[in-house]
Coordinates of C-alpha atoms and ligand atoms in Angstrom, one line a residue:
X1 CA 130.4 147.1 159.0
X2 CA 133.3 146.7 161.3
X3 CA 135.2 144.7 158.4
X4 CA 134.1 147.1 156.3
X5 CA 135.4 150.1 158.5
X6 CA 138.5 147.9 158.8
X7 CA 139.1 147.3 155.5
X8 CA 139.0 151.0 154.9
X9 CA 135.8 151.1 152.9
X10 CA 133.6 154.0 153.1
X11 CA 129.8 153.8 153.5
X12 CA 128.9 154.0 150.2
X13 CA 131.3 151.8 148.7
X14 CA 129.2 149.6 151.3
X15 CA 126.0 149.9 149.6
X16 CA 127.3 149.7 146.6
X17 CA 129.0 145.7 147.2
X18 CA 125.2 145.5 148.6
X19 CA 123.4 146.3 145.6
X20 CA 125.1 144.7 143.2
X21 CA 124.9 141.1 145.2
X22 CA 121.6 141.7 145.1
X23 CA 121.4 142.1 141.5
X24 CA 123.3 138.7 141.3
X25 CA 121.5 137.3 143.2
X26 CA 118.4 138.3 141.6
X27 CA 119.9 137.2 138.2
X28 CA 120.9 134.2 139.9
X29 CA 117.7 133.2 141.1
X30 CA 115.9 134.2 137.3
X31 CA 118.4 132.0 135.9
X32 CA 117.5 129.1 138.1
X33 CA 113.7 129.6 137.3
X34 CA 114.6 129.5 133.5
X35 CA 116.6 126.8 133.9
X36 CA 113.9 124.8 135.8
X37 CA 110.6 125.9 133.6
X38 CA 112.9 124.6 130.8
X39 CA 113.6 121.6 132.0
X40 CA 109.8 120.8 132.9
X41 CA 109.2 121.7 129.8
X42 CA 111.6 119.3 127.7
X43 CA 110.1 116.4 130.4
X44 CA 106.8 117.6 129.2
X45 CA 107.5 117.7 125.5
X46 CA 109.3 114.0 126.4
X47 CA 106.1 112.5 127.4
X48 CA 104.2 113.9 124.8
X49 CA 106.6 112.2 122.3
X50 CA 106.6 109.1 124.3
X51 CA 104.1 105.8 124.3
X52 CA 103.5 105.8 128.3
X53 CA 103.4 101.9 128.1
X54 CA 106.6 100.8 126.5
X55 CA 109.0 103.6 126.3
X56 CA 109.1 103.8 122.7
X57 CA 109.0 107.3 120.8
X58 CA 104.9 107.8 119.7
X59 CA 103.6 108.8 116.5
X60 CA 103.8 112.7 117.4
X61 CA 107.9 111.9 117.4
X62 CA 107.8 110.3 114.3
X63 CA 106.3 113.1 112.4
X64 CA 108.8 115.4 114.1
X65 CA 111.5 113.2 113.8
X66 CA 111.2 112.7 110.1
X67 CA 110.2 115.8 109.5
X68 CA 113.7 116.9 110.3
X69 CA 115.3 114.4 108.0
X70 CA 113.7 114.5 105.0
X71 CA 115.5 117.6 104.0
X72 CA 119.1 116.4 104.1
X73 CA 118.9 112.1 103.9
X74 CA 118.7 110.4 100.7
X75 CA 116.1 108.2 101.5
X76 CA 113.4 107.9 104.0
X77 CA 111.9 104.4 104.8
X78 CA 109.2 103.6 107.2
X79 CA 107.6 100.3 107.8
X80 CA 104.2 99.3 109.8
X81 CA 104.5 96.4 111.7
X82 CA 101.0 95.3 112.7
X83 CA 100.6 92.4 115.1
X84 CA 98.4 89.6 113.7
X85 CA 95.8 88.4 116.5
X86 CA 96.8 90.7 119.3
X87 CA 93.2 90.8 120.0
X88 CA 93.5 87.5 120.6
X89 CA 96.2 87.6 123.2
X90 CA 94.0 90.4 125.0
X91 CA 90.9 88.0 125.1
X92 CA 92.9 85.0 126.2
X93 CA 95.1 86.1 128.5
X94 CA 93.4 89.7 129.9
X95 CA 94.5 93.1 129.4
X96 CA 97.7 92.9 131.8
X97 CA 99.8 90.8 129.8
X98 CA 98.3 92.3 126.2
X99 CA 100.2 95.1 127.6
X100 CA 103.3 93.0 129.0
X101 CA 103.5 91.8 125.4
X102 CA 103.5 95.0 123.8
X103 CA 106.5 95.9 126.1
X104 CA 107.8 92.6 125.1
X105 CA 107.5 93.5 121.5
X106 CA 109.0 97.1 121.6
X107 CA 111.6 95.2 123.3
X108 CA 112.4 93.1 120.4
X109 CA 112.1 95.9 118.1
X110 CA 114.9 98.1 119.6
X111 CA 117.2 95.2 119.9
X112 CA 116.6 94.4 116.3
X113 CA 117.0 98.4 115.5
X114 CA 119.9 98.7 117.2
X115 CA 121.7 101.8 115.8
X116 CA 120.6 101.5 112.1
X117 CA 117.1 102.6 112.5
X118 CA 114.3 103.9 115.1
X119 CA 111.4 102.6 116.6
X120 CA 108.1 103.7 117.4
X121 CA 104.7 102.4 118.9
X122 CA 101.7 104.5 117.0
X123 CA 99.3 103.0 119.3
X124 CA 97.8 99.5 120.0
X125 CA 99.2 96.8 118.5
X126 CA 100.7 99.1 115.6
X127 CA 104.4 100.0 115.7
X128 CA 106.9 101.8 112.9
X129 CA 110.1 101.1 112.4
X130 CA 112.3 104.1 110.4
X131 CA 115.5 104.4 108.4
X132 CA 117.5 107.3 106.8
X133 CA 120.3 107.3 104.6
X134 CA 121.9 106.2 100.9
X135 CA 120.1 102.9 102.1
X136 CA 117.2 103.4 103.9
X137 CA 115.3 100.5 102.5
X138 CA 117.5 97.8 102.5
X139 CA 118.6 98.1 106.0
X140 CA 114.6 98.5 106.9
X141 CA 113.4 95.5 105.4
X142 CA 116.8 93.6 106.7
X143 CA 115.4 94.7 109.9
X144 CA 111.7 93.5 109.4
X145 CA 113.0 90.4 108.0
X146 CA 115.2 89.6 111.5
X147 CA 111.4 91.1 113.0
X148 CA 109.5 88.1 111.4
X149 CA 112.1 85.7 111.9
X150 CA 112.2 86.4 115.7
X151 CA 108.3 85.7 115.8
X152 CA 108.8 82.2 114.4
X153 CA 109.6 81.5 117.8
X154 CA 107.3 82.7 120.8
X155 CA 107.9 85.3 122.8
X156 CA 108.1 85.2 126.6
X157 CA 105.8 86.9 129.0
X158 CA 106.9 86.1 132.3
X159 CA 106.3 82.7 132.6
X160 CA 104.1 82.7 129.5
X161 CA 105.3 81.4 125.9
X162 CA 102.6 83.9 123.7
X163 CA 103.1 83.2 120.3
X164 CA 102.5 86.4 117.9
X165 CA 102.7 87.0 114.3
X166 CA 103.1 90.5 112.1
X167 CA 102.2 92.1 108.8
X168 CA 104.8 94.6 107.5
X169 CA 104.0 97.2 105.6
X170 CA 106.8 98.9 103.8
X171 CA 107.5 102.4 101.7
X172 CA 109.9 104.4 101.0
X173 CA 110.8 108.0 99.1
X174 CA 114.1 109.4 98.1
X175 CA 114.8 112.9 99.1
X176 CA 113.5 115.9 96.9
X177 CA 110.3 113.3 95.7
X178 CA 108.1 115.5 97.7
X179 CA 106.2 112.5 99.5
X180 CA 106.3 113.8 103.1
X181 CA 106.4 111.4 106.0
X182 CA 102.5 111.8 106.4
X183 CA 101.9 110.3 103.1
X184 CA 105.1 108.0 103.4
X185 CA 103.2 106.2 106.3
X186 CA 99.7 106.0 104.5
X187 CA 101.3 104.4 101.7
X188 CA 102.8 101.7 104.8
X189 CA 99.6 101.3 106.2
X190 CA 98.1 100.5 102.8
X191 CA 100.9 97.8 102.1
X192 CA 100.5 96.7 105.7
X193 CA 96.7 96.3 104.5
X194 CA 97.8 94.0 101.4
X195 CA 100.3 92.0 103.4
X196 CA 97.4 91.0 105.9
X197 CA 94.9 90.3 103.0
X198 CA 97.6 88.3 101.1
X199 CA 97.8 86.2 104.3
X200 CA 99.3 87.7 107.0
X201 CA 102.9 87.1 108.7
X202 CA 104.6 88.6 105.7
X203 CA 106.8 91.9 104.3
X204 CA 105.2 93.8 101.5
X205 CA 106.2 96.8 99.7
X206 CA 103.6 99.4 98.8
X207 CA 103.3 99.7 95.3
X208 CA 101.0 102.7 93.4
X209 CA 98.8 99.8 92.2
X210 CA 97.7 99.2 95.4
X211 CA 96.3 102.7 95.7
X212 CA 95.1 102.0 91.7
X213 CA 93.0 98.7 93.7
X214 CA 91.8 100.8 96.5
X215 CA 90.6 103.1 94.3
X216 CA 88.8 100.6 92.0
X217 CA 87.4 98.9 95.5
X218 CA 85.8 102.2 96.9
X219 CA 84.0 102.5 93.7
X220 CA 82.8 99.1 93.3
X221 CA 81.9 99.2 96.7
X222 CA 79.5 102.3 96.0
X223 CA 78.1 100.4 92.9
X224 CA 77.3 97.8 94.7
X225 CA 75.8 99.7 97.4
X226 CA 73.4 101.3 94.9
X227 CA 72.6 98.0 93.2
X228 CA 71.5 96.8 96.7
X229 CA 69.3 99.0 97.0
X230 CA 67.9 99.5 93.6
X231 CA 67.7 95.7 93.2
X232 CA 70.0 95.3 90.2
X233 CA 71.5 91.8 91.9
X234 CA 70.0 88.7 91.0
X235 CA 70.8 85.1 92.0
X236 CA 70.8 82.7 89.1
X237 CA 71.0 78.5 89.4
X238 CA 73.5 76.5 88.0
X239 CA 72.0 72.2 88.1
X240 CA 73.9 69.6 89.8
X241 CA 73.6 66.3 87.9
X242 CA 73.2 62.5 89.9
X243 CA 76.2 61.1 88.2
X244 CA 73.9 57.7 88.6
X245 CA 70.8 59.2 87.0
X246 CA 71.8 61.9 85.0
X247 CA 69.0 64.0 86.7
X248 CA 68.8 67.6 88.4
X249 CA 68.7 67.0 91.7
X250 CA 69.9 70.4 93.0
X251 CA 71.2 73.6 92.1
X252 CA 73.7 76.2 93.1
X253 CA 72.4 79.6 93.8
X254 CA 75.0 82.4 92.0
X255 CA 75.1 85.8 92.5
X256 CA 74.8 87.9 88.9
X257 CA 75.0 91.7 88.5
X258 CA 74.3 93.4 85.6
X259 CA 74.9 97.4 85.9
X260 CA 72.7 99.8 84.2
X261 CA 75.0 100.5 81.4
X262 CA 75.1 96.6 80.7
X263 CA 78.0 95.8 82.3
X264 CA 78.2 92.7 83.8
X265 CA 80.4 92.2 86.7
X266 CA 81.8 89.0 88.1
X267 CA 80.9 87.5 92.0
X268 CA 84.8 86.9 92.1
X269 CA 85.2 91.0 91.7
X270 CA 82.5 92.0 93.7
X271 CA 82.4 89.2 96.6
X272 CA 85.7 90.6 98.0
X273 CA 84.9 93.8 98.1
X274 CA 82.0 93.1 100.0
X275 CA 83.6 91.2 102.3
X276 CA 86.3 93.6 103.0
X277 CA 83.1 96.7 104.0
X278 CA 81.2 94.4 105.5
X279 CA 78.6 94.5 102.9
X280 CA 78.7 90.8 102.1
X281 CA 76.3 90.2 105.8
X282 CA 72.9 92.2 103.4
X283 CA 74.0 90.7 100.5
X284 CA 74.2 86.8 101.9
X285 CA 71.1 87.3 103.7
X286 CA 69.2 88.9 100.4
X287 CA 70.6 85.7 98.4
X288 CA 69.1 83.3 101.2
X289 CA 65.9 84.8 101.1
X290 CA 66.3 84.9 97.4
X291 CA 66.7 81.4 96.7
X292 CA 64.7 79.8 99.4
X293 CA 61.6 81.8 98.0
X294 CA 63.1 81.1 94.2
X295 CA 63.1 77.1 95.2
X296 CA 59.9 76.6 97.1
X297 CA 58.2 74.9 94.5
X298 CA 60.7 73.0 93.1
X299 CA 59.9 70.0 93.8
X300 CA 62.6 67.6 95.9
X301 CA 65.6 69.9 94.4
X302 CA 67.9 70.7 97.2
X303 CA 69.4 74.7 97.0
X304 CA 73.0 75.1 97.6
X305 CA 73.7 78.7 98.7
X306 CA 77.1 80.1 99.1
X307 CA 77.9 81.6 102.6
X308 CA 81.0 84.0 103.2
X309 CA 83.4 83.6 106.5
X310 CA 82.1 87.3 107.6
X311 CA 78.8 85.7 107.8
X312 CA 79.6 82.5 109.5
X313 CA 81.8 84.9 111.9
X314 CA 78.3 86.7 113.0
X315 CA 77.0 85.3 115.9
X316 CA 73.6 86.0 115.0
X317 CA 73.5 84.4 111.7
X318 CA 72.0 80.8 112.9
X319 CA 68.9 83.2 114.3
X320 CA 68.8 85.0 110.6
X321 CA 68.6 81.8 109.0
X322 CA 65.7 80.4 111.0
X323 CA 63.8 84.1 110.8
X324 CA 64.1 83.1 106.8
X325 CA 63.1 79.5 106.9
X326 CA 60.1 80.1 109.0
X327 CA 59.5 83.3 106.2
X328 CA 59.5 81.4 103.5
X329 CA 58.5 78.4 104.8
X330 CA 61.5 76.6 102.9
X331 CA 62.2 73.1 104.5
X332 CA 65.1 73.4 105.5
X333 CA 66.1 69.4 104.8
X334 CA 66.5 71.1 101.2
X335 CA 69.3 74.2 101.9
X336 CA 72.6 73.4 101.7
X337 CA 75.3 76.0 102.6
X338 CA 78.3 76.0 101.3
X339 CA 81.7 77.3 102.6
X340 CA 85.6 77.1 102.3
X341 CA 87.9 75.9 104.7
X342 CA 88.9 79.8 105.7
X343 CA 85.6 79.8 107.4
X344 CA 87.5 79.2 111.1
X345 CA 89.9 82.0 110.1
X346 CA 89.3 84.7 112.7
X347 CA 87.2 83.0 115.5
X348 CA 87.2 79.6 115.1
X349 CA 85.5 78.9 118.6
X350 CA 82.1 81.1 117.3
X351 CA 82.2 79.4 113.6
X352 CA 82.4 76.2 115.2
X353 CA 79.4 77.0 117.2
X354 CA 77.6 78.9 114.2
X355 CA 77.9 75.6 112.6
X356 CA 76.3 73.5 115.2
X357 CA 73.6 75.9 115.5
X358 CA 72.6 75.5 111.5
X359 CA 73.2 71.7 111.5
X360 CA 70.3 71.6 114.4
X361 CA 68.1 73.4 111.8
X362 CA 69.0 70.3 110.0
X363 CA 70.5 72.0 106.9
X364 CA 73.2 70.1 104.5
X365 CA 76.6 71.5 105.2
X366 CA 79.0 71.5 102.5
X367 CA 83.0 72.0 102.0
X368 CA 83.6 74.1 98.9
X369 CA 86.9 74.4 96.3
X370 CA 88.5 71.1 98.1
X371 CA 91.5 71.0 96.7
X372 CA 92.8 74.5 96.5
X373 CA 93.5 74.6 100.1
X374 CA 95.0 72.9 102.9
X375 CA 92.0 71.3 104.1
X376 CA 93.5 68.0 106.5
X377 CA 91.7 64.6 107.3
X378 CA 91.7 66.2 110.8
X379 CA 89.6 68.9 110.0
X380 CA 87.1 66.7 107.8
X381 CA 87.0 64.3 110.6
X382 CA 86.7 67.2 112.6
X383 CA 83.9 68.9 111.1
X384 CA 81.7 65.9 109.3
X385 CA 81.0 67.9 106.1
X386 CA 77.7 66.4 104.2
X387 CA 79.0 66.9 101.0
X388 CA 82.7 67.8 99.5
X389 CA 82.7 69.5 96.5
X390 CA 86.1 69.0 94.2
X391 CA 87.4 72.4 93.0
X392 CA 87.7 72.8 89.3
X393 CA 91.1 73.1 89.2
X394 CA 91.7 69.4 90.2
X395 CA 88.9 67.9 87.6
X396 CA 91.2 70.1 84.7
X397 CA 94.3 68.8 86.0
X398 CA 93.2 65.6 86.2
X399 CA 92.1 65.3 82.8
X400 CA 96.0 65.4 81.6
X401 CA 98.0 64.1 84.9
X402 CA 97.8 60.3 86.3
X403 CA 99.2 61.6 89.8
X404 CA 96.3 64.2 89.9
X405 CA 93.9 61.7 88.9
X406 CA 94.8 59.4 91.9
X407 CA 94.5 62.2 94.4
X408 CA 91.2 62.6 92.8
X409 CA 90.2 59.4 93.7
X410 CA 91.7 58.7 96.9
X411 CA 89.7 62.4 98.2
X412 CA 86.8 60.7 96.7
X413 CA 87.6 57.3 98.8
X414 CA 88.2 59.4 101.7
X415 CA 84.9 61.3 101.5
X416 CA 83.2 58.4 101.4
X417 CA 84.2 56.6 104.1
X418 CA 83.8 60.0 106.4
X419 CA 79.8 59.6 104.8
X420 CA 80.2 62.7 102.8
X421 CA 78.8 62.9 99.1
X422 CA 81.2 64.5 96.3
X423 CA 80.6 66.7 93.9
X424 CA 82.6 67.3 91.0
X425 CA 82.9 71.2 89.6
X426 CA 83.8 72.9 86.2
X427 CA 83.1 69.8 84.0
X428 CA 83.5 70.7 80.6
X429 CA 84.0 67.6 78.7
X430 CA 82.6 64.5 78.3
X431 CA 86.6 63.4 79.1
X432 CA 86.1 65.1 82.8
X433 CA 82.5 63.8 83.4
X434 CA 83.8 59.9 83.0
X435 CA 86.9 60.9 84.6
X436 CA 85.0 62.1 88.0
X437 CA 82.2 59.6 87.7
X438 CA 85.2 56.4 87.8
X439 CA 86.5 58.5 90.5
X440 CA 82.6 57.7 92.7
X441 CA 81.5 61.1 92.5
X442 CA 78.1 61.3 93.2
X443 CA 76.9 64.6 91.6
X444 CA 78.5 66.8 88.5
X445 CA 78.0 70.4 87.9
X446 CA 79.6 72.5 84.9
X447 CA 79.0 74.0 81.6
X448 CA 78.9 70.7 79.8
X449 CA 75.3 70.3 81.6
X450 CA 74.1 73.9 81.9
X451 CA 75.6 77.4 83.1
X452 CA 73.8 78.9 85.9
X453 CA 70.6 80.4 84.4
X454 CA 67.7 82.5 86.1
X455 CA 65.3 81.0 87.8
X456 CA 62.3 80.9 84.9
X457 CA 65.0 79.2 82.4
X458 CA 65.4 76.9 85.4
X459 CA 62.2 76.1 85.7
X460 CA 62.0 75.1 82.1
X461 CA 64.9 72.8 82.5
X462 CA 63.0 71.2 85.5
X463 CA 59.9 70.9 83.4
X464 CA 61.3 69.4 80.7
X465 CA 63.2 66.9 82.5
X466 CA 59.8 66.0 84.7
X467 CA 57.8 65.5 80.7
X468 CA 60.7 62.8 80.0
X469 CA 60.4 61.2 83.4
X470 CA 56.2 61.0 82.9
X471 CA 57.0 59.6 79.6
X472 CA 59.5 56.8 81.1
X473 CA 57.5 56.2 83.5
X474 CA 54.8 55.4 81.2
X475 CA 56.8 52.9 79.1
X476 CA 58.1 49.4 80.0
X477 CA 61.0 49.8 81.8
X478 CA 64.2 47.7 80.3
X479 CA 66.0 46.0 83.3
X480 CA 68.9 47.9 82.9
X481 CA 66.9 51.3 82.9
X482 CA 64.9 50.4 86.1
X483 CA 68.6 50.0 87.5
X484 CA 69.8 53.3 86.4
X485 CA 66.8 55.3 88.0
X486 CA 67.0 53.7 91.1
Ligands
C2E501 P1 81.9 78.7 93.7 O1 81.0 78.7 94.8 O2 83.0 77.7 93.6 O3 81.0 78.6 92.4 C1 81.4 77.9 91.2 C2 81.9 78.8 90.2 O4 82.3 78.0 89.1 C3 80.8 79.7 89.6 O5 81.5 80.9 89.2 C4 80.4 79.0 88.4 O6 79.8 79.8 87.4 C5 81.7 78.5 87.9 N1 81.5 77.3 87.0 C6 80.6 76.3 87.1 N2 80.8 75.4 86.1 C7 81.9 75.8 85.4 C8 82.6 75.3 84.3 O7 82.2 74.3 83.7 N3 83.7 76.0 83.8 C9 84.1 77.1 84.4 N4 85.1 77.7 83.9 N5 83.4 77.7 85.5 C10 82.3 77.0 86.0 P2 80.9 82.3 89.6 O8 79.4 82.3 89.4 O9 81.7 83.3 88.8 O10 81.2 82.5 91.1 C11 82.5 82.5 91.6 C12 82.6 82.5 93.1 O11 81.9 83.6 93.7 C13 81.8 81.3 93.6 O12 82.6 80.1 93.5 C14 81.6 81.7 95.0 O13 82.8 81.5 95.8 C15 81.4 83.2 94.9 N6 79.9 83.4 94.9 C16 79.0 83.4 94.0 N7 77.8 83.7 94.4 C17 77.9 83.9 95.8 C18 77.1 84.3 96.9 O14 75.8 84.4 96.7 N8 77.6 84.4 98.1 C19 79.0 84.3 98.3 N9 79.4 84.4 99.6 N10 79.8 83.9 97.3 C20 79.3 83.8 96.1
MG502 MG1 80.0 77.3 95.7
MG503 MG1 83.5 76.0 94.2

């Protein structure tokens, strides 16, 4: 006031200064407000685009982020990375370092990024990697490549070395195509899908045949359903000949369906579809049943029955097995089971076990397709098959290569002196049934005998073959006869 008087400014020049630092003030302090709700806001929206656990941008930001760039970029390339066996990690190691090595991993991935492309984590062990620009896709898939490469080697968790391995699934769409990021990462997801199924650790590119597959796959998978249920599956028996004897002494039990409309389609179709839903646990189960009641009167012939990893990987299949011995009273000295060397893919500790469980039933175990694989000594050693049965790929090659033919016959040598029997499969010729008998194998099965055949033709075969036996019998044996039939 007294400045005021001083300066020579009158009272209401006074409250006038007053009211308009008030009013700045005031706008002062709105502004500051603004300012701050915005700024919790952007934190907000931050954390909503932001995985919590490594950092990375989520999926939310990579449907905004792409969103944006569609319209002006070239090209838009996404690719899934999927870690293979992070499960694994998780049950080994606990939950605490999972989570370390999903930090670890993001870590990786923005190194490898760099400036050329962006990350994300999309949840679990799922991450996306994206690119825009004239080339989109070659700088993504140099980018996955370096991704895989650096995996070759493990990667350190604290103290821990954790090795870890990745499917890549890649797609991409050029600007004005109309495929909006939404569909862009389906289409990723499905090829991420193929790369696992063609064997994991690998970069695939989605193709529109895959969706063409998927399609095909739903509606086998439908079919089949339906032909469960209205009981259009039948198992059907294909003989295994003594190579010594030339008797039946067993048979393998094959899956057949026959559609209403007469179409007939293949186990090699169907099988993997049912494996991939899940299916394949009724449909094993209904073959077992199948066969052991199919078998119970045939006399002394062993049943061979095909059994799928997904079955094996159940840990209640050893109890199924003995609920449908002790149902159809089928002894179970004469089941064999038969099963590839991918049976330890996935859990190898509970297969192992599974395996233990249905030897103590006393059932036959036997190693199918040798040959195709990668099947070691180690793992025969290991695992003490009953019987190896020679894919048919190696009895056709043999037939016209000297080199196949002595891997023929030192598998043959080997299985014998791990006391495994060999079977040979997919004899067609007379040429391939001397070949494989030379070789010591102990059973042949393949068209040149019989194709597999319902069970009433079977049962014909049998017949027939037990009228010639009661008519041998009844003659004087020749020596060299009597040796023959043992
Ligand atoms: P696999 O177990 O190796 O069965 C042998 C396959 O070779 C059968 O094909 C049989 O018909 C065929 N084969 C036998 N002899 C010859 C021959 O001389 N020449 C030729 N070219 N082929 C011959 P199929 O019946 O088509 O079965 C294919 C595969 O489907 C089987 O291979 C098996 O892996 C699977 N499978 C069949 N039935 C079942 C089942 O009940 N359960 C499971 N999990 N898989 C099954
Ligand atoms: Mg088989
Ligand atoms: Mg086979």
């Amino acid at each position: 006031m007294l400045l005021a008087e001083q300066a020579g400014l009158g009272g209401k020049a006074w409250h006038g200064a007053v009211l308009l630092s008030g009013i700045a003030l005031y706008f002062i302090a709105a502004a500051i407000f603004v300012w701050r709700e915005w700024r919790e806001r952007q934190h907000l929206e931050r954390l909503a685009l932001t995985d919590s656990l490594c950092g990375l941008p989520n999926r939310r930001a990579l449907h905004v982020d792409s969103a944006g760039q569609q319209a002006d970029d070239a090209e838009l390339a996404i690719a899934l990375v999927d870690l293979d066996g992070f499960k694994l990690v998780n049950d080994f190691y606990g939950h605490s370092v999972g989570d370390r090595t999903v930090k670890a991993f993001a870590g990786i991935l923005l190194e490898l990024c760099g400036d050329s492309a962006r990350a994300y984590r999309l949840g679990g062990d799922e991450f996306a990697i994206v690119a825009t620009g004239p080339l989109a896709g070659n700088i993504l898939e140099g980018i996955c490549r370096r991704v895989l490469a650096r995996l070759a080697s493990p990667v350190m968790v604290e103290d821990r070395a954790i090795g870890l391995g990745a499917s890549v699934g890649l797609a991409r769409a050029h600007a004005g195509q109309g495929v909006t990021s939404s569909n862009l990462l389906r289409q990723a997801d499905v090829a991420t899908g193929v790369a696992k199924a063609r064997g994991k650790g690998r970069l695939t590119w989605f193709s529109e045949e895959f969706d063409r597959d998927r399609a095909e796959h739903q509606a086998i998978d439908l079919d089949l359903r339906a032909a469960l249920e209205r009981e259009e599956l039948q198992v059907h028996y294909q003989p295994l000949i003594d190579s010594g004897t030339g008797r039946v002494t067993a048979v393998e039990a094959l899956l057949r369906w026959e559609r209403p409309d007469g179409l007939r389609i293949g186990p090699d179709k169907f099988i993997p579809v049912a494996e991939e839903t899940g299916l394949i646990e009724a449909i094993g189960l209904w073959v077992l049943r199948r066969a052991c009641r199919d078998a119970r009167d045939w006399d002394g012939i062993k049943v061979s029955v095909n059994v799928s990893v997904a079955q094996l990987r159940n840990t209640q299949f050893p109890l199924q097995l003995g609920q449908i011995l002790e149902e159809t009273g089928f002894p179970a000295e004469r089941l064999e089971l038969e099963l590839t060397e991918t049976f330890l893919v996935g859990d190898p500790l509970i297969a192992g076990r599974n395996l233990e469980m249905l030897r103590d039933f006393g059932v036959g175990i036997v190693l199918d397709d040798y040959g195709t694989g990668y099947a070691s000594i180690g793992f025969l050693r290991r695992f003490r098959f009953e019987k190896l049965k020679l894919d048919r790929s190696l009895i056709v090659d043999a037939a016209g290569d000297a080199a196949t033919r002595t891997v023929m016959a030192s598998s043959v040598t080997m299985a014998k002196a791990l006391g495994m029997q060999v079977t040979a499969e997919g004899i067609e010729t007379e040429v391939q049934a001397s070949m494989a008998r030379n070789a010591g194998c102990d059973q042949m099965q393949g068209w040149l005998y019989s194709k597999a055949v319902p069970a009433a033709e079977l049962e014909r075969q049998l017949d027939a073959q037990n009228e010639q036996l009661a008519k041998i019998e009844h003659l004087p044996l020749r020596p060299d006869a009597a040796k023959k039939l043992g």
